[in-house]
One Martini backbone bead per residue (centre of mass of N, CA, C, O) as a GRO file, in nm:
protein
  227
    1MET     BB    1   0.775   0.893  -0.325
    2VAL     BB    2   0.568   1.129  -0.142
    3ALA     BB    3   0.291   1.321  -0.233
    4LEU     BB    4   0.143   1.597  -0.062
    5SER     BB    5  -0.204   1.718  -0.037
    6SER     BB    6  -0.261   1.932   0.252
    7PRO     BB    7  -0.465   2.122   0.482
    8VAL     BB    8  -0.367   1.910   0.704
    9ALA     BB    9  -0.115   1.805   0.945
   10ALA     BB   10  -0.188   1.555   1.116
   11SER     BB   11  -0.182   1.312   0.919
   12PRO     BB   12   0.110   1.332   0.814
   13ALA     BB   13   0.231   1.289   1.097
   14ALA     BB   14   0.111   1.007   1.133
   15PHE     BB   15   0.247   0.885   0.889
   16LEU     BB   16   0.543   0.924   0.980
   17LYS     BB   17   0.515   0.759   1.233
   18ALA     BB   18   0.429   0.496   1.095
   19LEU     BB   19   0.684   0.484   0.898
   20SER     BB   20   0.906   0.425   1.122
   21LEU     BB   21   0.901   0.114   1.091
   22ARG     BB   22   1.103   0.157   0.840
   23THR     BB   23   1.307   0.432   0.900
   24ASN     BB   24   1.413   0.338   1.187
   25GLY     BB   25   1.653   0.213   1.077
   26ARG     BB   26   1.613  -0.149   1.162
   27ARG     BB   27   1.296  -0.203   1.260
   28GLN     BB   28   1.223  -0.402   1.066
   29PHE     BB   29   1.029  -0.671   1.017
   30TYR     BB   30   1.072  -1.010   0.947
   31VAL     BB   31   0.964  -1.290   0.757
   32ARG     BB   32   0.902  -1.635   0.876
   33ALA     BB   33   0.841  -1.960   0.840
   34GLY     BB   34   0.821  -2.164   1.080
   35GLY     BB   35   0.808  -2.475   1.253
   36THR     BB   36   0.557  -2.388   1.352
   37SER     BB   37   0.203  -2.427   1.430
   38GLY     BB   38  -0.108  -2.394   1.407
   39GLY     BB   39  -0.419  -2.526   1.463
   40ASP     BB   40  -0.446  -2.548   1.128
   41GLY     BB   41  -0.128  -2.602   1.022
   42LYS     BB   42  -0.010  -2.336   0.982
   43ALA     BB   43   0.228  -2.130   0.937
   44MET     BB   44   0.400  -1.929   1.141
   45ILE     BB   45   0.475  -1.611   1.229
   46THR     BB   46   0.794  -1.462   1.257
   47LYS     BB   47   1.016  -1.247   1.421
   48GLU     BB   48   1.306  -1.074   1.274
   49ARG     BB   49   1.645  -0.902   1.291
   50ASN     BB   50   1.856  -1.101   1.104
   51GLY     BB   51   1.729  -1.047   0.830
   52TRP     BB   52   1.629  -1.165   0.518
   53LYS     BB   53   1.326  -1.356   0.561
   54ILE     BB   54   1.148  -1.589   0.344
   55ASP     BB   55   0.875  -1.778   0.235
   56PHE     BB   56   0.859  -2.014  -0.070
   57SER     BB   57   0.682  -2.291  -0.035
   58GLY     BB   58   0.345  -2.235  -0.054
   59GLU     BB   59   0.245  -2.190   0.210
   60LYS     BB   60  -0.003  -2.103   0.419
   61PRO     BB   61  -0.022  -1.859   0.629
   62ALA     BB   62  -0.054  -1.728   0.937
   63THR     BB   63  -0.304  -1.438   0.977
   64PRO     BB   64  -0.457  -1.303   1.240
   65LEU     BB   65  -0.450  -0.994   1.182
   66LEU     BB   66  -0.529  -0.981   0.881
   67ASP     BB   67  -0.808  -1.126   0.927
   68THR     BB   68  -0.929  -0.837   1.056
   69ILE     BB   69  -0.882  -0.698   0.762
   70ASN     BB   70  -1.134  -0.529   0.538
   71ASP     BB   71  -1.048  -0.232   0.620
   72PRO     BB   72  -0.891   0.056   0.705
   73ILE     BB   73  -1.057   0.106   0.968
   74HIS     BB   74  -0.922  -0.150   1.119
   75MET     BB   75  -0.628   0.019   1.163
   76LYS     BB   76  -0.650   0.279   1.355
   77ASN     BB   77  -0.588   0.119   1.656
   78LEU     BB   78  -0.303   0.040   1.600
   79SER     BB   79  -0.012  -0.036   1.689
   80THR     BB   80   0.313  -0.047   1.607
   81GLU     BB   81   0.340  -0.347   1.656
   82ASP     BB   82   0.091  -0.426   1.485
   83LEU     BB   83   0.196  -0.305   1.219
   84GLU     BB   84   0.440  -0.487   1.199
   85GLN     BB   85   0.277  -0.752   1.191
   86LEU     BB   86   0.105  -0.684   0.948
   87ALA     BB   87   0.338  -0.654   0.748
   88ALA     BB   88   0.435  -0.949   0.774
   89GLU     BB   89   0.170  -1.083   0.685
   90LEU     BB   90   0.136  -0.937   0.416
   91ARG     BB   91   0.393  -1.044   0.286
   92ALA     BB   92   0.316  -1.345   0.302
   93GLU     BB   93   0.056  -1.321   0.135
   94ILE     BB   94   0.183  -1.223  -0.131
   95VAL     BB   95   0.363  -1.464  -0.178
   96PHE     BB   96   0.138  -1.669  -0.190
   97SER     BB   97  -0.033  -1.549  -0.417
   98VAL     BB   98   0.191  -1.527  -0.641
   99SER     BB   99   0.265  -1.833  -0.638
  100GLU     BB  100  -0.021  -1.899  -0.778
  101THR     BB  101  -0.048  -1.650  -1.022
  102GLY     BB  102   0.132  -1.441  -1.040
  103GLY     BB  103   0.333  -1.130  -1.063
  104HIS     BB  104   0.405  -0.840  -0.867
  105LEU     BB  105   0.634  -0.879  -0.626
  106SER     BB  106   0.861  -0.669  -0.557
  107ALA     BB  107   0.692  -0.409  -0.561
  108SER     BB  108   0.497  -0.498  -0.332
  109LEU     BB  109   0.710  -0.556  -0.111
  110GLY     BB  110   0.830  -0.255  -0.116
  111VAL     BB  111   0.522  -0.130   0.008
  112VAL     BB  112   0.409  -0.240   0.271
  113GLU     BB  113   0.469  -0.019   0.488
  114LEU     BB  114   0.347   0.210   0.327
  115ALA     BB  115   0.053   0.103   0.307
  116VAL     BB  116   0.007   0.081   0.610
  117ALA     BB  117   0.063   0.379   0.681
  118LEU     BB  118  -0.148   0.512   0.494
  119HIS     BB  119  -0.405   0.353   0.611
  120HIS     BB  120  -0.362   0.452   0.902
  121ALA     BB  121  -0.349   0.782   0.855
  122PHE     BB  122  -0.563   0.762   0.643
  123ASN     BB  123  -0.903   0.810   0.467
  124SER     BB  124  -1.003   0.577   0.288
  125PRO     BB  125  -1.164   0.737   0.021
  126GLU     BB  126  -1.148   1.037   0.093
  127ASP     BB  127  -0.867   0.986   0.068
  128LYS     BB  128  -0.624   1.008  -0.186
  129ILE     BB  129  -0.465   0.719  -0.334
  130ILE     BB  130  -0.179   0.719  -0.561
  131TRP     BB  131  -0.048   0.482  -0.790
  132ASP     BB  132   0.219   0.449  -0.961
  133VAL     BB  133   0.148   0.238  -1.229
  134GLY     BB  134   0.042  -0.020  -0.994
  135HIS     BB  135   0.217  -0.290  -0.941
  136GLN     BB  136   0.224  -0.212  -0.607
  137ALA     BB  137  -0.101  -0.271  -0.514
  138TYR     BB  138  -0.146  -0.533  -0.339
  139PRO     BB  139  -0.160  -0.425  -0.049
  140HIS     BB  140  -0.394  -0.232  -0.106
  141LYS     BB  141  -0.599  -0.451  -0.187
  142ILE     BB  142  -0.597  -0.617   0.075
  143LEU     BB  143  -0.674  -0.365   0.272
  144THR     BB  144  -0.952  -0.314   0.065
  145GLY     BB  145  -1.119  -0.608   0.044
  146ARG     BB  146  -0.944  -0.827  -0.177
  147ARG     BB  147  -0.825  -1.091  -0.065
  148SER     BB  148  -1.034  -1.319  -0.164
  149ARG     BB  149  -0.932  -1.234  -0.486
  150MET     BB  150  -0.622  -1.283  -0.535
  151HIS     BB  151  -0.648  -1.556  -0.707
  152THR     BB  152  -0.751  -1.359  -0.971
  153ILE     BB  153  -0.512  -1.214  -1.052
  154ARG     BB  154  -0.480  -1.160  -1.390
  155GLN     BB  155  -0.752  -1.278  -1.460
  156THR     BB  156  -1.034  -1.370  -1.585
  157SER     BB  157  -1.254  -1.171  -1.411
  158GLY     BB  158  -1.052  -1.048  -1.228
  159LEU     BB  159  -0.818  -0.890  -1.089
  160ALA     BB  160  -0.631  -0.636  -1.127
  161GLY     BB  161  -0.283  -0.541  -1.151
  162PHE     BB  162  -0.426  -0.269  -1.102
  163PRO     BB  163  -0.568   0.001  -1.056
  164LYS     BB  164  -0.940   0.026  -1.039
  165ARG     BB  165  -1.221   0.213  -1.026
  166ASP     BB  166  -1.445  -0.033  -1.074
  167GLU     BB  167  -1.334  -0.211  -0.817
  168SER     BB  168  -1.279   0.045  -0.620
  169ILE     BB  169  -1.309   0.319  -0.402
  170HIS     BB  170  -0.984   0.308  -0.339
  171ASP     BB  171  -0.947   0.368  -0.651
  172ALA     BB  172  -0.873   0.682  -0.769
  173PHE     BB  173  -0.676   0.557  -1.002
  174GLY     BB  174  -0.598   0.454  -1.316
  175ALA     BB  175  -0.339   0.248  -1.400
  176GLY     BB  176  -0.009   0.157  -1.609
  177HIS     BB  177   0.132   0.418  -1.640
  178SER     BB  178   0.388   0.617  -1.596
  179SER     BB  179   0.396   0.940  -1.432
  180THR     BB  180   0.072   1.020  -1.340
  181SER     BB  181   0.024   1.086  -1.026
  182ILE     BB  182   0.074   1.389  -0.993
  183SER     BB  183  -0.135   1.494  -1.194
  184ALA     BB  184  -0.375   1.357  -1.062
  185GLY     BB  185  -0.343   1.480  -0.782
  186LEU     BB  186  -0.362   1.773  -0.870
  187GLY     BB  187  -0.647   1.762  -0.983
  188MET     BB  188  -0.780   1.674  -0.713
  189ALA     BB  189  -0.688   1.919  -0.551
  190VAL     BB  190  -0.829   2.132  -0.717
  191GLY     BB  191  -1.110   2.020  -0.688
  192ARG     BB  192  -1.125   2.032  -0.383
  193ASP     BB  193  -1.087   2.341  -0.356
  194LEU     BB  194  -1.336   2.423  -0.529
  195LEU     BB  195  -1.530   2.256  -0.318
  196GLY     BB  196  -1.421   2.294  -0.010
  197LYS     BB  197  -1.238   2.070   0.073
  198LYS     BB  198  -1.021   1.852   0.318
  199ASN     BB  199  -0.883   1.643   0.176
  200HIS     BB  200  -0.647   1.416   0.093
  201VAL     BB  201  -0.352   1.390  -0.130
  202VAL     BB  202  -0.174   1.094  -0.264
  203SER     BB  203   0.141   1.048  -0.422
  204VAL     BB  204   0.296   0.755  -0.560
  205ILE     BB  205   0.652   0.757  -0.645
  206GLY     BB  206   0.921   0.653  -0.829
  207ASP     BB  207   1.229   0.661  -0.974
  208GLY     BB  208   1.147   0.566  -1.256
  209ALA     BB  209   0.908   0.773  -1.298
  210MET     BB  210   1.110   1.028  -1.257
  211THR     BB  211   1.220   1.019  -1.570
  212SER     BB  212   0.974   1.170  -1.654
  213GLY     BB  213   0.846   1.463  -1.774
  214GLN     BB  214   0.561   1.452  -1.649
  215ALA     BB  215   0.647   1.482  -1.353
  216TYR     BB  216   0.780   1.767  -1.387
  217GLU     BB  217   0.532   1.911  -1.494
  218ALA     BB  218   0.364   1.866  -1.240
  219MET     BB  219   0.549   2.014  -1.042
  220ASN     BB  220   0.542   2.285  -1.182
  221ASN     BB  221   0.234   2.318  -1.161
  222ALA     BB  222   0.217   2.305  -0.857
  223GLY     BB  223   0.396   2.551  -0.804
  224TYR     BB  224   0.218   2.753  -0.961
  225LEU     BB  225  -0.047   2.676  -0.774
  226GLY     BB  226   0.050   2.621  -0.468
  227LEU     BB  227   0.067   2.277  -0.399
   0.00000   0.00000   0.00000
């Protein structure tokens, strides 16, 4: 579930269009490290439509498009085809990183296309993207300039395994406990309106976190406030 608080309709529309790379039937491309290699000897990423295939060999994949992304602003002019390729490379990068350090693999793989679509359509850090629980934030971290430090994730003095406000301006809310994203987003939206600003606020929450009463209290409050 993605909850949007937005005074402007254009960016949410762009988000839904970008997200169609995941939701339009079975258009999602899957990644497998094929038998060919790039000039540096790294396994090349190939696109396939015939099922879930991913490489867990521990080899570092070639990621030529992801290599050009150090900030969400670098994603703004990418085509849908480029976004699909970026998602494939991002998935391979997460598998490689987590195979080295351990960490939250499945949750992060599950939101790759979502993270790509959000950062393509919205303008973080002005627009606030809040990840509930936060263990699915690895794609977000990589796309917001922390890829070079992913080998330190969950290590002493390394990257946090969750969003952390003093780690990046793109981490709008420090998570770790479930079901807090809607309340946090609501507070940011109220503050935005009081200040007369026009930025978007996006809360990303999953089905597990929706079992908590705190999430329902937040939705009730949002309805009461008309947001």
